[in-house]
Short mmCIF file of C-alpha atoms and ligand atoms in Angstrom, two decimals:
data_model
loop_
_atom_site.label_atom_id
_atom_site.label_comp_id
_atom_site.label_asym_id
_atom_site.label_seq_id
_atom_site.Cartn_x
_atom_site.Cartn_y
_atom_site.Cartn_z
CA MET A 1 13.34 -35.51 2.08
CA GLY A 2 12.83 -35.42 5.82
CA MET A 3 10.18 -32.76 5.81
CA ASP A 4 8.87 -30.23 8.25
CA SER A 5 5.12 -30.23 8.50
CA PRO A 6 4.02 -27.81 7.27
CA TYR A 7 6.93 -27.39 4.88
CA ILE A 8 7.34 -23.61 4.58
CA ILE A 9 8.84 -22.29 1.34
CA MET A 10 9.69 -18.58 1.21
CA ILE A 11 10.00 -17.17 -2.30
CA SER A 12 12.91 -14.78 -2.13
CA SER A 13 14.96 -12.25 -4.11
CA GLN A 14 16.76 -8.99 -3.54
CA LYS A 15 15.90 -7.66 -6.95
CA GLY A 16 12.34 -6.77 -7.84
CA GLY A 17 10.38 -7.99 -10.83
CA VAL A 18 12.16 -11.32 -11.27
CA GLY A 19 8.96 -13.38 -10.99
CA LYS A 20 8.56 -14.19 -7.30
CA THR A 21 4.80 -13.71 -7.28
CA THR A 22 4.36 -15.65 -10.51
CA VAL A 23 6.38 -18.56 -9.13
CA ALA A 24 4.70 -18.43 -5.71
CA VAL A 25 1.17 -18.58 -7.13
CA ASN A 26 1.87 -21.30 -9.69
CA LEU A 27 3.95 -23.48 -7.36
CA ALA A 28 1.14 -23.27 -4.80
CA VAL A 29 -1.45 -24.19 -7.42
CA ALA A 30 0.67 -27.09 -8.73
CA LEU A 31 1.11 -28.56 -5.23
CA ARG A 32 -2.58 -28.07 -4.54
CA LEU A 33 -3.54 -29.90 -7.76
CA ASP A 34 -1.25 -32.69 -6.58
CA LYS A 35 -3.74 -33.03 -3.68
CA TYR A 36 -1.69 -31.35 -0.98
CA LYS A 37 -3.18 -28.93 1.54
CA VAL A 38 -1.53 -25.67 0.57
CA LEU A 39 -1.63 -22.15 1.98
CA LEU A 40 -0.30 -19.28 -0.13
CA VAL A 41 0.67 -16.23 1.93
CA ASP A 42 1.02 -12.79 0.34
CA ALA A 43 3.64 -11.14 2.55
CA ASP A 44 4.18 -8.34 0.03
CA TYR A 45 2.29 -6.06 2.40
CA LEU A 46 2.96 -2.85 0.44
CA ASN A 47 2.15 -4.15 -3.04
CA PRO A 48 0.05 -7.29 -2.64
CA SER A 49 -0.47 -8.88 -6.05
CA VAL A 50 -1.26 -12.57 -5.47
CA GLY A 51 -4.98 -11.66 -5.48
CA PHE A 52 -4.82 -10.20 -8.99
CA ILE A 53 -3.44 -13.40 -10.47
CA LEU A 54 -6.02 -15.57 -8.71
CA GLY A 55 -9.03 -13.32 -9.24
CA LEU A 56 -9.24 -12.71 -5.48
CA GLU A 57 -8.65 -8.98 -5.55
CA ASN A 58 -11.33 -7.89 -3.11
CA ILE A 59 -9.69 -9.12 0.03
CA ASN A 60 -10.67 -6.97 3.03
CA THR A 61 -9.37 -9.29 5.68
CA GLY A 62 -5.91 -10.72 5.13
CA ILE A 63 -2.40 -10.76 6.50
CA ARG A 64 -2.52 -7.26 8.04
CA SER A 65 -5.64 -8.11 10.00
CA VAL A 66 -3.96 -11.21 11.39
CA LEU A 67 -0.78 -9.31 12.22
CA ASN A 68 -2.57 -6.52 14.05
CA GLY A 69 -4.87 -8.91 15.87
CA LYS A 70 -8.10 -7.79 14.19
CA SER A 71 -8.72 -11.26 12.77
CA SER A 72 -7.85 -14.85 13.51
CA LEU A 73 -5.73 -16.65 10.92
CA GLU A 74 -8.66 -18.90 10.04
CA ASN A 75 -11.05 -16.01 9.34
CA ALA A 76 -8.51 -14.16 7.19
CA ILE A 77 -8.02 -17.05 4.77
CA SER A 78 -9.77 -16.96 1.38
CA VAL A 79 -10.33 -20.06 -0.71
CA HIS A 80 -9.53 -20.06 -4.44
CA ALA A 81 -12.66 -21.92 -5.49
CA PRO A 82 -11.40 -23.56 -8.72
CA THR A 83 -8.54 -25.32 -6.91
CA GLY A 84 -9.27 -25.24 -3.18
CA LEU A 85 -6.01 -23.41 -2.61
CA HIS A 86 -6.07 -21.43 0.63
CA VAL A 87 -4.81 -17.86 0.43
CA LEU A 88 -3.80 -15.43 3.16
CA GLY A 89 -4.01 -12.37 0.95
CA GLY A 90 -2.84 -8.81 1.26
CA GLU A 91 -5.35 -6.04 1.81
CA LEU A 92 -5.33 -3.25 -0.73
CA SER A 93 -5.49 -0.56 1.95
CA TYR A 94 -3.57 2.70 2.01
CA ASP A 95 -2.35 1.79 5.42
CA SER A 96 1.43 1.63 5.05
CA ASP A 97 2.72 0.87 8.52
CA THR A 98 5.74 -1.36 8.81
CA LEU A 99 5.68 -4.94 10.01
CA LYS A 100 6.21 -5.34 13.75
CA PRO A 101 8.66 -8.10 14.75
CA ASP A 102 6.52 -9.49 17.57
CA GLU A 103 3.48 -9.66 15.28
CA LEU A 104 5.47 -11.46 12.59
CA ALA A 105 6.84 -13.91 15.14
CA ASN A 106 3.32 -14.60 16.34
CA LEU A 107 2.09 -15.21 12.78
CA MET A 108 4.93 -17.67 12.16
CA VAL A 109 3.99 -19.59 15.32
CA GLN A 110 0.44 -19.90 14.01
CA LEU A 111 1.57 -20.94 10.54
CA LYS A 112 3.88 -23.62 11.95
CA ALA A 113 1.06 -25.02 14.06
CA SER A 114 -1.35 -25.13 11.10
CA LYS A 115 -2.62 -28.23 9.30
CA TYR A 116 -1.13 -27.48 5.87
CA ASP A 117 1.31 -29.74 4.02
CA PHE A 118 2.91 -26.74 2.32
CA ILE A 119 2.94 -23.02 2.99
CA VAL A 120 4.28 -20.85 0.16
CA ILE A 121 5.16 -17.27 1.13
CA ASP A 122 5.41 -14.56 -1.52
CA THR A 123 7.60 -11.67 -0.40
CA PRO A 124 8.60 -8.19 -1.51
CA PRO A 125 12.17 -7.73 -2.82
CA GLY A 126 14.78 -7.75 -0.05
CA PHE A 127 12.38 -9.23 2.54
CA TYR A 128 14.55 -10.71 5.26
CA PRO A 129 12.98 -10.34 8.72
CA LYS A 130 14.66 -12.60 11.26
CA GLU A 131 11.30 -13.69 12.70
CA VAL A 132 10.31 -15.14 9.34
CA VAL A 133 13.65 -16.35 8.01
CA ASP A 134 14.37 -18.30 11.21
CA ASN A 135 11.09 -20.16 10.87
CA ILE A 136 10.97 -21.30 7.25
CA SER A 137 11.96 -24.69 5.88
CA GLU A 138 13.56 -23.39 2.72
CA ALA A 139 14.20 -20.25 0.69
CA LEU A 140 13.46 -20.51 -3.02
CA ILE A 141 15.61 -17.79 -4.57
CA VAL A 142 14.29 -16.47 -7.87
CA SER A 143 16.61 -14.92 -10.45
CA THR A 144 16.60 -14.17 -14.14
CA PRO A 145 19.63 -15.35 -16.15
CA GLU A 146 21.08 -11.82 -16.17
CA MET A 147 24.34 -10.87 -14.51
CA ALA A 148 22.89 -8.32 -12.06
CA SER A 149 20.12 -10.68 -11.00
CA VAL A 150 22.37 -13.72 -10.59
CA VAL A 151 24.98 -11.79 -8.60
CA SER A 152 22.23 -10.48 -6.34
CA ALA A 153 20.81 -14.00 -5.92
CA VAL A 154 24.21 -15.42 -5.01
CA ARG A 155 24.70 -12.70 -2.40
CA LEU A 156 21.34 -13.67 -0.92
CA ALA A 157 22.32 -17.35 -1.00
CA HIS A 158 25.38 -16.48 1.11
CA LYS A 159 23.09 -15.04 3.78
CA TYR A 160 21.01 -18.22 3.91
CA GLU A 161 24.20 -20.27 3.88
CA LYS A 162 25.39 -18.48 7.02
CA LYS A 163 22.16 -19.45 8.74
CA SER A 164 22.55 -23.04 7.48
CA LEU A 165 19.19 -22.62 5.84
CA ARG A 166 18.27 -24.75 2.88
CA HIS A 167 18.03 -22.71 -0.33
CA THR A 168 17.30 -23.46 -3.97
CA LEU A 169 18.01 -21.26 -6.98
CA LEU A 170 15.30 -20.96 -9.60
CA LEU A 171 16.01 -19.31 -12.95
CA ASN A 172 12.96 -17.60 -14.36
CA MET A 173 12.20 -15.98 -17.71
CA VAL A 174 14.85 -18.04 -19.45
CA LYS A 175 14.84 -17.43 -23.19
CA GLY A 176 17.59 -19.83 -24.19
CA LYS A 177 19.38 -17.09 -26.14
CA ARG A 178 23.10 -17.04 -26.77
CA TYR A 179 23.56 -13.74 -24.98
CA GLU A 180 22.15 -15.09 -21.72
CA LEU A 181 24.40 -16.50 -19.03
CA SER A 182 24.55 -20.25 -19.41
CA ILE A 183 23.29 -22.62 -16.75
CA GLU A 184 26.89 -23.83 -16.26
CA GLU A 185 28.17 -20.32 -15.67
CA ILE A 186 25.40 -19.69 -13.16
CA GLU A 187 25.94 -23.01 -11.38
CA ASP A 188 29.68 -22.31 -11.11
CA THR A 189 28.87 -19.02 -9.42
CA TYR A 190 26.06 -20.29 -7.20
CA GLY A 191 28.20 -23.25 -6.19
CA THR A 192 25.51 -25.86 -6.65
CA ARG A 193 22.97 -27.07 -9.18
CA VAL A 194 20.20 -24.77 -10.32
CA GLY A 195 17.02 -26.26 -8.86
CA ALA A 196 14.58 -25.27 -11.56
CA ILE A 197 14.39 -23.50 -14.90
CA ILE A 198 11.24 -21.66 -15.92
CA PRO A 199 11.10 -20.31 -19.47
CA LEU A 200 9.85 -16.90 -20.50
CA ASP A 201 6.39 -17.73 -21.76
CA GLU A 202 3.65 -15.49 -23.08
CA ILE A 203 1.14 -17.67 -21.26
CA VAL A 204 2.08 -15.83 -18.05
CA PRO A 205 0.83 -12.33 -18.99
CA ILE A 206 -2.06 -13.80 -20.99
CA SER A 207 -3.33 -15.95 -18.13
CA SER A 208 -2.80 -13.10 -15.72
CA SER A 209 -5.11 -10.86 -17.71
CA GLU A 210 -7.75 -13.61 -17.44
CA ARG A 211 -7.25 -13.92 -13.65
CA ILE A 212 -6.47 -17.62 -14.10
CA PRO A 213 -3.12 -18.99 -12.88
CA ALA A 214 -0.87 -19.90 -15.82
CA PHE A 215 -0.46 -23.41 -14.42
CA ILE A 216 -4.15 -24.02 -15.13
CA TYR A 217 -4.55 -21.79 -18.18
CA GLY A 218 -1.50 -22.91 -20.10
CA LYS A 219 -1.84 -26.69 -19.96
CA ARG A 220 0.76 -27.71 -22.53
CA SER A 221 2.98 -24.67 -22.23
CA GLU A 222 6.69 -24.73 -21.46
CA PHE A 223 5.94 -22.63 -18.38
CA VAL A 224 3.76 -25.41 -16.98
CA GLY A 225 6.51 -27.95 -17.76
CA GLY A 226 8.94 -25.89 -15.66
CA ILE A 227 6.53 -25.40 -12.77
CA SER A 228 5.66 -29.14 -12.78
CA LYS A 229 9.32 -30.02 -12.39
CA LEU A 230 9.67 -27.46 -9.60
CA ALA A 231 6.66 -28.85 -7.74
CA GLY A 232 8.15 -32.33 -8.23
CA LEU A 233 11.17 -31.26 -6.17
CA TYR A 234 8.85 -30.83 -3.21
CA SER A 235 6.25 -33.51 -3.74
CA GLY A 236 8.93 -36.08 -4.50
CA GLN A 237 6.69 -37.39 -7.23
CA PRO A 238 7.47 -35.52 -10.45
CA LEU A 239 4.25 -34.54 -12.16
CA ALA A 240 3.60 -35.66 -15.70
CA MET A 241 5.53 -33.48 -18.12
CA PRO A 242 3.62 -32.15 -21.10
CA LYS A 243 4.51 -34.31 -24.09
CA SER A 244 7.28 -33.50 -26.59
CA ARG A 245 7.81 -29.92 -25.56
CA HIS A 246 11.35 -30.25 -24.25
CA GLY A 247 12.69 -27.93 -26.92
CA ILE A 248 13.81 -25.09 -24.75
CA PHE A 249 15.43 -27.33 -22.16
CA VAL A 250 17.46 -29.18 -24.73
CA ARG A 251 18.55 -25.87 -26.24
CA LEU A 252 19.44 -24.53 -22.84
CA PHE A 253 21.76 -27.32 -21.98
CA SER A 254 23.41 -27.41 -25.37
CA LEU A 255 24.21 -23.71 -25.30
CA PHE A 256 27.65 -22.94 -26.56
CA LYS A 257 29.74 -22.48 -23.44
CA ARG A 258 31.44 -19.14 -23.55
CA LYS A 259 34.69 -18.24 -21.84
CA ARG A 260 33.35 -15.35 -19.89
CA GLY A 261 32.14 -16.18 -16.41
CA ILE A 262 30.76 -14.02 -13.69
CA PRO A 263 33.01 -11.74 -11.60
CA SER A 264 33.77 -13.25 -8.22
CA PHE A 265 33.22 -11.20 -5.10
CA GLU A 266 33.45 -11.49 -1.37
CA VAL A 267 30.42 -11.24 0.88
CA LYS A 268 31.23 -9.89 4.32
N1 ATP B 1 8.19 -17.06 -16.81
C1 ATP B 1 7.63 -15.90 -17.19
N2 ATP B 1 7.29 -15.69 -18.49
C2 ATP B 1 6.73 -14.54 -18.89
N3 ATP B 1 6.47 -13.51 -18.06
C3 ATP B 1 6.77 -13.65 -16.75
C4 ATP B 1 7.36 -14.85 -16.25
N4 ATP B 1 7.55 -14.69 -14.91
C5 ATP B 1 7.10 -13.47 -14.61
N5 ATP B 1 6.63 -12.82 -15.69
C6 ATP B 1 6.09 -11.45 -15.77
O1 ATP B 1 7.08 -10.57 -15.23
C7 ATP B 1 6.48 -9.56 -14.44
C8 ATP B 1 7.06 -9.62 -13.02
O2 ATP B 1 6.66 -10.84 -12.43
P1 ATP B 1 6.28 -10.92 -10.88
O3 ATP B 1 5.29 -9.88 -10.52
O4 ATP B 1 5.94 -12.33 -10.60
O5 ATP B 1 7.70 -10.53 -10.24
P2 ATP B 1 8.03 -10.23 -8.70
O6 ATP B 1 9.41 -10.71 -8.45
O7 ATP B 1 6.96 -10.76 -7.84
O8 ATP B 1 7.97 -8.64 -8.67
P3 ATP B 1 8.05 -7.73 -7.34
O9 ATP B 1 9.48 -7.74 -6.92
O10 ATP B 1 7.58 -6.39 -7.81
O11 ATP B 1 7.14 -8.35 -6.34
C9 ATP B 1 4.98 -9.79 -14.49
O12 ATP B 1 4.43 -8.96 -15.47
C10 ATP B 1 4.85 -11.25 -14.89
O13 ATP B 1 3.67 -11.51 -15.62
MG1 MG B 2 5.81 -9.83 -6.37
#
């Protein structure tokens, strides 16, 4: 793909708890292990949680300090030692002021001028500030294969569509059960192919309790297979898939197609 440099991917959803932070951290780690220079930004300024997953929870200088001018971008970046991933973390302060548009715009200028190949931005649910959205390369919309989540994701996709902004739909926590919406039903509703499918995998909460990203902890897991494919969309060089663990994907695509569908709706 003709790529911006840095290529800025904003992880996005309107619903909470769909796996944005999990995807942001593990995509960033996967790209980093593929030798790219990667910055992971925790823009969930009220509930920063990237640090917990990476074992970087004592961040005193992070995104807030850059926004309010107390620190330079460079000095607010932490390095995840095991991978060399750079992290602009969130501070766990009680300070709950809102984000100021001019400060956000200024941060985006700095990010765009930085030396990274990829910048992955984790966001809180419903995060849609113009100053950020107008300056990203792509929105990666995360949804679970549930009706409410998919409908919400498609509404969000319409907003990006109106801005002619590239967006990709990622389905997370896929169980491959009959009662879930099928990939075909979701693609019909979204209007284009689903970009990536990440299974529900126990390795995620287990690795999280160990403060090690699942992508590193769960080497041969189905979760890692899904994240590798996702990273391959961006690196253009699909990473090696773990061997003979395609079970869930095969099941997913062979799901009995039900005559049910998702209600259509108009977005104003
Ligand atoms: N593929 C997965 N398999 C198993 N558990 C998962 C998976 N993805 C996410 N989870 C779990 O689901 C929960 C929510 O994930 P996460 O915090 O990444 O969501 P989020 O969208 O960032 O939430 P919020 O909107 O609050 O920021 C976490 O406990 C996480 O460990
Ligand atoms: Mg989150």
